[in-house]
Amino acid sequence: EPEVTQTPSHQVTQMGQEVILRCVPISNHLYFYWYRQILGQKVEFLVSFYNNEISEKSEIFDDQFSVERPDGSNFTLKIRSTKLEDSAMYFCATRSEGRIKNIQYFGAGTRLSVL
Amino acid sequence: QKEVEQDPGPLSVPEGAIVSLNCTYSNSAFQYFMWYRQYSRKGPELLMYTYSSGNKEDGRFTAQVDKSSKYISLFIRDSQPSDSATYLCAMALIQGAQKLVFGQGTRLTINP
């Protein structure tokens, strides 16, 4: 069964450093999302991406965050200068433009630890 | 008022019991309703998906949506220890990016 692949599974970084989280979507999926889950809290939407541009972003997704699809396969989330409060699980999700709308498939996540 | 409310539990039941999980929501514009299962430190896994009021059944799982009351439920029949996980309700608008809005998640344990 096709799946969304995220790397790395765990990223440890120092506060102020840049990190890039990577996602390989299910092939033929056209809509891409990043969500975040701080330990013990709900899964929160960060950003959606379609047709090579951001279609919607939350208030969490400030200037420190960016997304891109650099090579037509990977979908990345970059955090420019990490803060302690960025420590969380980050999930990539993708969906197709099929008849059944909005079934989003999630990757296993990247656990980001900012020290 | 939170957009989506879900009792975080924890909920502990004996094997074989019927489990009922619920969410309420405030935005009447939500049209898509989903239940995801999440094991510890894993990504959410889609269990059920529906976009209309009423019941939808898949094996031991039944999803119920009542749009007039803004209330959704997931029923698990003949619960198994392998059903032990956190269950997340999620919903989305029909327009725009269709981002998912999640509940807090209910932590469920099925005791053998």
XYZ file of C-alpha atoms in Angstrom:
227
model
C 0.000 0.000 0.000
C 1.379 3.454 -0.885
C 2.495 5.517 2.046
C 3.797 8.923 2.976
C 7.443 8.754 4.004
C 9.034 11.239 6.372
C 12.687 11.708 7.234
C 14.349 11.896 9.626
C 12.270 10.096 12.228
C 13.979 12.077 14.982
C 15.888 15.334 14.709
C 17.772 16.885 17.596
C 18.959 20.446 17.153
C 20.238 23.393 19.118
C 18.065 26.459 19.582
C 18.643 28.939 16.760
C 19.679 26.306 14.225
C 17.895 25.662 10.962
C 16.198 22.332 10.336
C 14.646 20.815 7.249
C 12.047 18.097 7.561
C 11.386 15.984 4.493
C 8.349 14.212 3.160
C 7.864 11.991 0.129
C 4.178 12.114 -0.787
C 2.141 9.301 -2.257
C 2.640 9.480 -6.007
C -0.200 11.244 -7.872
C -1.191 13.139 -4.746
C -1.367 16.847 -5.410
C -2.237 18.404 -2.060
C 0.324 18.519 0.726
C 0.017 19.500 4.347
C 2.149 19.911 7.440
C 0.683 19.436 10.888
C 2.303 19.689 14.296
C 1.581 17.885 17.553
C 3.183 19.147 20.732
C 3.445 16.373 23.328
C 0.090 15.844 24.998
C -1.710 18.329 22.771
C -3.904 18.080 19.707
C -2.704 17.809 16.134
C -2.603 21.338 14.675
C -2.621 22.457 11.080
C 0.412 24.442 9.920
C 0.219 24.862 6.166
C -1.243 23.479 2.970
C 0.479 23.483 -0.410
C -0.956 22.968 -3.866
C 0.294 23.723 -7.357
C 3.642 24.912 -6.009
C 2.246 27.519 -3.697
C 0.855 27.855 -0.197
C -2.937 27.631 -0.266
C -3.526 28.236 3.427
C -1.432 28.702 6.558
C -2.157 28.977 10.249
C -1.021 31.691 12.618
C 1.628 29.270 13.867
C 3.253 29.318 10.429
C 5.175 32.568 10.792
C 8.215 33.896 8.923
C 10.435 31.288 10.549
C 8.698 28.550 8.569
C 8.796 27.840 4.871
C 7.768 24.997 2.580
C 8.808 23.950 -0.852
C 8.817 21.093 -3.298
C 12.398 21.392 -4.524
C 12.581 18.488 -6.953
C 9.014 17.501 -7.763
C 9.033 14.596 -5.336
C 10.100 15.740 -1.884
C 8.017 18.205 0.097
C 9.993 20.006 2.780
C 9.329 22.084 5.859
C 12.118 24.414 6.908
C 12.359 26.116 10.270
C 14.949 28.869 9.979
C 15.849 29.544 13.592
C 14.418 26.937 15.919
C 12.983 27.803 19.318
C 12.446 25.557 22.299
C 8.705 25.693 21.690
C 9.165 24.215 18.215
C 9.804 20.844 19.861
C 6.986 18.623 18.617
C 6.033 15.844 16.246
C 5.681 17.148 12.706
C 3.415 15.218 10.358
C 3.216 15.467 6.623
C -0.092 14.549 5.000
C -1.072 14.271 1.370
C -4.256 13.733 -0.603
C -5.300 13.229 -4.173
C -7.735 15.206 -6.262
C -10.026 12.226 -6.546
C -13.774 11.793 -6.405
C -13.688 11.082 -2.685
C -12.567 14.357 -1.278
C -10.214 15.119 1.480
C -8.896 11.776 2.588
C -5.520 12.777 3.948
C -2.837 10.184 4.497
C -0.266 10.863 7.167
C 3.379 9.959 7.475
C 4.837 8.505 10.649
C 6.159 11.927 11.627
C 9.436 13.572 12.549
C 10.083 14.143 16.197
C 11.888 17.460 16.550
C 13.740 18.098 19.783
C 15.135 21.611 20.250
C 17.679 21.893 23.049
C -15.676 27.744 22.553
C -13.252 25.288 20.965
C -13.958 24.349 17.375
C -13.787 20.627 18.114
C -14.133 19.127 21.570
C -13.253 15.580 22.507
C -12.935 14.018 25.933
C -9.267 13.032 26.275
C -10.063 10.168 28.633
C -8.287 7.937 29.423
C -10.927 5.297 28.771
C -10.339 1.731 29.884
C -12.727 -1.138 29.029
C -12.598 -4.942 29.085
C -12.003 -6.927 25.918
C -15.211 -7.551 24.013
C -16.941 -4.404 25.226
C -18.618 -1.882 22.958
C -16.727 1.391 22.968
C -18.304 4.751 22.238
C -16.125 7.745 21.409
C -17.588 11.185 20.786
C -16.810 14.663 19.548
C -18.782 17.862 19.405
C -18.058 20.788 17.156
C -19.133 24.388 16.854
C -18.646 25.188 13.155
C -21.767 24.127 11.271
C -19.871 24.548 7.982
C -17.857 21.373 8.560
C -18.816 18.829 5.919
C -16.195 16.084 6.171
C -15.830 13.985 9.282
C -13.094 11.518 10.001
C -11.797 9.259 12.701
C -8.113 8.538 12.925
C -6.306 6.062 15.138
C -2.899 6.961 16.483
C -0.513 4.621 18.190
C 2.154 6.040 20.453
C 4.692 8.161 18.548
C 3.155 7.239 15.179
C 1.210 9.182 12.600
C -2.592 9.251 12.502
C -4.104 6.369 10.523
C -7.476 6.907 8.864
C -10.217 4.637 10.205
C -13.487 6.105 9.012
C -14.556 8.891 6.689
C -18.019 10.303 6.112
C -19.576 13.462 4.746
C -23.242 13.070 5.561
C -25.433 12.639 8.585
C -26.233 9.081 9.539
C -24.280 5.922 10.126
C -21.430 4.327 8.233
C -20.228 0.863 9.111
C -16.912 -0.842 8.372
C -16.371 -4.158 10.082
C -16.379 -3.615 13.838
C -16.414 0.162 13.451
C -19.439 2.427 13.018
C -19.190 6.164 12.506
C -22.217 8.285 13.264
C -22.750 11.918 12.346
C -25.543 14.153 13.599
C -25.127 17.512 11.928
C -28.171 19.019 13.611
C -26.590 18.428 17.009
C -23.018 18.966 15.762
C -22.051 15.627 17.250
C -20.097 12.699 15.862
C -19.427 9.276 17.324
C -17.317 6.223 16.703
C -18.476 2.849 17.982
C -16.170 -0.125 18.263
C -17.827 -3.519 18.671
C -16.132 -6.590 20.125
C -13.164 -4.476 21.176
C -9.728 -6.101 21.080
C -6.504 -5.280 22.949
C -5.037 -4.266 19.569
C -7.632 -1.464 19.473
C -5.765 0.217 22.324
C -4.647 3.562 20.904
C -5.567 7.227 20.829
C -8.600 7.996 18.664
C -8.760 11.386 16.997
C -11.808 12.927 15.459
C -11.144 15.376 12.643
C -13.299 17.504 10.411
C -12.951 19.845 7.493
C -14.754 22.395 5.388
C -15.728 21.624 1.818
C -14.081 24.807 0.539
C -10.525 25.972 0.448
C -7.538 23.893 1.453
C -9.715 21.501 3.445
C -7.323 21.480 6.371
C -8.229 19.057 9.112
C -9.307 20.374 12.505
C -8.659 17.753 15.147
C -10.098 16.989 18.536
C -7.838 16.424 21.509
C -7.908 12.648 21.048
C -9.256 9.988 23.409
C -6.771 7.518 24.828
C -8.389 4.062 24.837
C -7.123 0.915 26.564
C -8.745 -2.473 26.013
C -7.912 -4.845 28.856
C -7.594 -8.581 28.065
